[in-house]
Coordinates of C-alpha atoms in Angstrom, one line a residue:
M1 CA -29.9 -18.3 -66.7
N2 CA -26.3 -18.2 -67.9
S3 CA -23.8 -18.3 -65.1
E4 CA -20.1 -18.9 -65.4
S5 CA -21.0 -22.5 -64.0
E6 CA -24.0 -23.0 -66.2
I7 CA -21.9 -22.0 -69.2
I8 CA -19.1 -24.3 -68.4
D9 CA -21.5 -27.0 -67.7
R10 CA -23.2 -26.4 -71.1
Y11 CA -20.1 -27.4 -73.1
A12 CA -19.1 -30.5 -70.7
A13 CA -20.5 -33.2 -72.8
M14 CA -18.6 -31.7 -75.6
E15 CA -15.5 -33.0 -77.0
L16 CA -13.0 -30.0 -76.7
D17 CA -9.5 -29.9 -77.3
P18 CA -7.1 -28.7 -74.5
E19 CA -7.0 -25.1 -76.1
A20 CA -10.6 -24.6 -76.4
E21 CA -11.1 -26.0 -72.8
T22 CA -8.6 -23.8 -71.3
Y23 CA -10.3 -20.5 -73.3
L24 CA -13.9 -21.6 -71.9
H25 CA -12.7 -22.0 -68.4
T26 CA -10.7 -18.7 -68.6
H27 CA -13.5 -16.7 -70.1
A28 CA -16.6 -18.5 -69.0
R29 CA -17.2 -15.6 -66.5
R30 CA -16.7 -12.9 -69.2
F31 CA -19.1 -14.6 -71.1
A32 CA -21.9 -14.6 -68.3
Y33 CA -20.9 -10.9 -67.8
L34 CA -21.3 -10.2 -71.5
W35 CA -24.6 -11.6 -71.7
R36 CA -26.1 -9.7 -68.9
M37 CA -24.8 -6.5 -70.6
V38 CA -26.8 -7.9 -74.1
Q39 CA -29.9 -8.6 -71.9
K40 CA -29.7 -4.8 -70.8
V41 CA -29.4 -3.4 -74.3
R42 CA -31.9 -6.1 -75.6
S43 CA -34.5 -4.8 -73.1
N44 CA -34.5 -1.4 -75.1
F45 CA -36.2 -3.0 -78.0
G46 CA -39.3 -4.6 -76.6
N47 CA -40.6 -8.1 -77.5
G48 CA -40.5 -7.8 -81.5
P49 CA -37.5 -9.4 -83.4
I50 CA -34.3 -7.3 -83.9
R51 CA -31.1 -7.9 -85.6
V52 CA -27.9 -8.7 -83.8
M53 CA -24.5 -9.1 -84.9
D54 CA -21.6 -11.0 -83.2
I55 CA -18.3 -10.0 -84.6
G56 CA -15.5 -12.5 -84.2
P57 CA -17.6 -15.9 -83.9
S58 CA -16.9 -17.4 -80.6
F59 CA -18.3 -19.7 -77.7
F60 CA -20.3 -16.4 -77.2
T61 CA -22.0 -16.7 -80.5
D62 CA -23.5 -20.1 -79.4
I63 CA -24.9 -18.4 -76.2
L64 CA -26.5 -15.8 -78.2
Q65 CA -28.1 -18.4 -80.5
S66 CA -29.6 -20.2 -77.7
N67 CA -31.0 -17.2 -76.0
L68 CA -32.1 -14.9 -78.8
E69 CA -34.1 -17.5 -80.7
D70 CA -36.5 -15.1 -81.8
D71 CA -34.0 -12.5 -83.1
D72 CA -32.1 -12.5 -86.2
L73 CA -28.6 -13.1 -85.3
Y74 CA -25.7 -12.6 -87.9
T75 CA -21.9 -13.0 -87.5
L76 CA -18.9 -11.3 -88.9
G77 CA -15.3 -12.4 -89.2
F78 CA -12.6 -14.3 -91.0
A79 CA -13.5 -16.6 -93.7
H80 CA -10.8 -19.1 -93.5
E81 CA -10.8 -22.1 -91.0
A82 CA -7.5 -21.4 -89.3
S83 CA -9.3 -18.3 -87.4
R84 CA -11.0 -20.9 -85.5
G85 CA -8.7 -21.8 -82.8
G86 CA -9.7 -22.2 -79.0
H87 CA -11.9 -19.4 -78.8
F88 CA -14.3 -20.9 -81.7
P89 CA -13.7 -24.8 -81.9
P90 CA -15.4 -26.9 -84.4
V91 CA -18.1 -28.1 -82.1
I92 CA -19.7 -24.5 -82.0
K93 CA -21.8 -24.3 -85.3
I94 CA -23.4 -20.9 -86.8
N95 CA -25.7 -20.2 -89.6
K96 CA -23.5 -19.8 -92.7
D97 CA -26.3 -18.0 -94.5
H98 CA -26.0 -15.1 -92.0
F99 CA -22.0 -14.9 -91.8
H100 CA -20.4 -12.2 -93.5
A101 CA -16.8 -12.5 -94.2
F102 CA -14.8 -9.2 -93.6
D103 CA -11.4 -8.6 -92.4
L104 CA -11.8 -5.5 -90.0
N105 CA -8.3 -4.5 -90.9
D106 CA -9.8 -3.3 -94.0
A107 CA -12.2 -0.7 -92.4
Q108 CA -9.6 1.9 -93.3
Y109 CA -10.6 1.4 -97.0
P110 CA -14.2 2.5 -97.2
E111 CA -14.5 1.2 -101.0
K112 CA -14.1 -2.5 -99.4
W113 CA -17.0 -2.2 -96.8
I114 CA -19.4 -4.6 -97.1
A115 CA -23.2 -3.7 -96.7
P116 CA -25.2 -6.4 -94.4
P117 CA -28.6 -5.6 -93.5
K118 CA -28.6 -2.9 -90.8
M119 CA -28.2 -3.9 -87.2
D120 CA -30.0 -3.2 -83.9
I121 CA -27.1 -4.6 -81.6
V122 CA -23.4 -5.3 -82.4
V123 CA -21.3 -7.3 -80.1
M124 CA -17.6 -7.0 -80.6
A125 CA -15.7 -8.9 -77.7
E126 CA -12.1 -9.3 -77.6
V127 CA -11.7 -8.3 -81.1
L128 CA -10.5 -4.6 -81.4
E129 CA -7.0 -5.4 -79.7
H130 CA -6.3 -8.2 -82.5
L131 CA -6.7 -5.3 -85.1
Y132 CA -3.7 -3.2 -86.7
T133 CA -6.2 -0.7 -88.1
S134 CA -7.2 2.3 -86.4
P135 CA -10.2 1.6 -84.2
V136 CA -11.7 4.9 -85.6
H137 CA -12.0 3.4 -89.2
V138 CA -13.5 0.3 -87.4
F139 CA -16.0 2.1 -85.5
R140 CA -17.0 4.1 -88.5
F141 CA -17.5 1.0 -90.5
I142 CA -19.5 -0.7 -87.5
A143 CA -21.7 2.6 -87.4
S144 CA -22.5 2.1 -91.1
I145 CA -24.0 -1.1 -90.5
M146 CA -26.2 -0.3 -87.7
N147 CA -29.8 1.3 -87.5
P148 CA -30.0 4.9 -86.0
G149 CA -30.4 4.4 -82.2
G150 CA -28.6 0.8 -82.3
F151 CA -26.1 0.0 -79.8
L152 CA -22.4 -1.5 -79.9
I153 CA -21.0 -3.4 -77.3
I154 CA -17.5 -3.8 -76.9
G155 CA -15.3 -5.8 -74.6
T156 CA -11.3 -5.3 -74.7
P157 CA -8.4 -5.8 -72.2
N158 CA -7.4 -2.7 -70.1
A159 CA -3.8 -1.5 -71.4
V160 CA -3.2 -0.1 -67.9
A161 CA -4.4 -2.8 -65.8
L162 CA -2.2 -3.1 -62.4
E163 CA -0.4 -6.2 -63.6
R164 CA 0.9 -4.1 -66.8
R165 CA 1.8 -1.3 -64.7
L166 CA 3.9 -3.4 -62.5
R167 CA 5.5 -5.1 -65.0
L168 CA 6.5 -1.9 -66.8
L169 CA 7.9 -0.5 -63.5
A170 CA 10.1 -3.7 -63.1
G171 CA 11.5 -3.2 -66.6
S172 CA 9.6 -5.8 -68.5
N173 CA 7.1 -5.2 -71.6
P174 CA 3.7 -6.4 -70.6
Y175 CA 2.4 -6.4 -74.3
E176 CA 2.3 -9.4 -76.6
M177 CA 5.1 -9.5 -79.5
I178 CA 3.4 -9.5 -83.0
R179 CA 3.1 -12.9 -84.3
E180 CA 4.3 -14.3 -87.3
T181 CA 1.0 -15.5 -88.6
R182 CA -2.2 -13.4 -89.8
D183 CA -4.6 -16.4 -89.3
N184 CA -4.7 -16.3 -85.5
P185 CA -3.2 -12.7 -84.8
G186 CA -2.3 -11.8 -81.2
H187 CA -2.8 -8.2 -79.6
F188 CA -1.5 -5.5 -81.9
R189 CA -2.6 -2.8 -79.4
E190 CA -4.7 -2.3 -76.2
Y191 CA -6.5 0.6 -75.2
T192 CA -7.9 2.8 -72.2
V193 CA -11.5 3.8 -71.6
P194 CA -10.8 7.7 -72.6
E195 CA -9.1 6.6 -76.0
L196 CA -12.0 4.2 -77.0
R197 CA -14.6 6.8 -75.9
Q198 CA -12.8 9.7 -77.9
M199 CA -12.4 7.3 -81.0
A200 CA -16.0 6.4 -80.9
D201 CA -17.1 9.7 -80.8
Q202 CA -15.4 10.2 -84.1
A203 CA -17.4 7.7 -85.7
G204 CA -20.8 9.1 -84.2
L205 CA -21.0 6.7 -81.4
E206 CA -22.3 8.0 -78.1
T207 CA -21.1 6.3 -75.0
V208 CA -24.1 5.1 -72.9
D209 CA -22.2 3.3 -70.0
F210 CA -19.1 1.7 -69.2
E211 CA -17.4 -0.6 -66.5
I212 CA -14.0 -2.2 -66.0
K213 CA -14.1 -5.6 -64.5
N214 CA -11.9 -8.5 -63.3
Y215 CA -13.6 -11.2 -65.2
F216 CA -10.7 -13.4 -66.4
T217 CA -10.8 -16.4 -64.5
R218 CA -7.5 -17.0 -62.7
N219 CA -6.3 -20.7 -62.5
T220 CA -4.2 -20.3 -59.2
R221 CA -5.2 -19.4 -55.4
A222 CA -2.8 -16.4 -55.8
G223 CA -4.6 -15.2 -58.9
V224 CA -7.9 -15.4 -57.4
W225 CA -6.6 -13.2 -54.4
Y226 CA -4.9 -10.9 -56.6
D227 CA -8.3 -10.2 -58.2
K228 CA -10.1 -9.7 -55.3
L229 CA -7.5 -7.3 -53.7
V230 CA -7.7 -5.0 -57.0
S231 CA -11.3 -5.0 -57.0
L232 CA -11.8 -4.3 -53.2
F233 CA -9.0 -1.6 -52.6
L234 CA -8.1 -0.1 -55.9
P235 CA -9.8 2.2 -58.6
A236 CA -11.6 0.3 -61.4
S237 CA -9.0 1.6 -63.6
F238 CA -6.5 -0.8 -62.6
R239 CA -8.7 -3.8 -63.4
T240 CA -8.2 -6.3 -66.4
G241 CA -11.5 -5.8 -68.9
I242 CA -13.0 -2.7 -70.3
N243 CA -16.5 -3.0 -71.3
I244 CA -18.4 -0.1 -73.1
I245 CA -21.9 0.4 -74.5
F246 CA -22.0 2.8 -77.3
K247 CA -25.2 4.1 -79.3
K248 CA -25.4 5.3 -82.6
T249 CA -26.5 9.0 -82.8
D250 CA -29.1 9.9 -85.5
C251 CA -26.7 12.6 -86.9
F252 CA -24.1 10.1 -87.9
L253 CA -23.0 10.7 -91.4
P254 CA -21.3 7.9 -93.2
I255 CA -17.9 7.9 -95.2
D256 CA -18.4 8.9 -98.7
R257 CA -17.5 5.7 -100.5
T258 CA -17.3 7.2 -103.8

């Protein structure tokens, strides 16, 4: 089991810095939800070993390592240590032999694409919004490293969540300023479900399922009640987190790299 509380307890004995501690408590519910999505997709492949890639290593990579022991787990991300931060503290270890260094912003240049083993499941959670390159290019690159019939699971903030709409109505910009460093970039662009589905379709990725959830843990009582009210009384499009499962279609044609 990997419930929110069990995930927090898992790392209680580890020495986490304040940034990592805050990140864990904020995202533990999301990790639990994401793991359930991975389980759902993994059930399509039976008992034999498969290849799984986690793009953007984090606490969740460790959760995958612990639960998919019979599968081959790969990771992809920046190579420099400055990219670790609270989401990926030093106590989280990954298999360096299965790590692939690649800046997804370079997905716009097919000649720079890397060619790791073909994957059956790719997870890319809380990554897309940190890229300044069009998701169309990113999806095309990811499709190129997937087996036909493979799945891509993405998670990303909802650009039109209620709190963003309210801030816009109040005359305030709800979106993050571009940071001055590339080592740990902030949010360049956030998206809506229709935008993501359309761009993935251009890359030969078919939408299997999607859901919008409130799974970022609030630290105040008012925040908790806010999430409950949004979930109970407003359409899902007002919630904070987008989750989509895509499937690579057999007819996908990769970009000519020549």
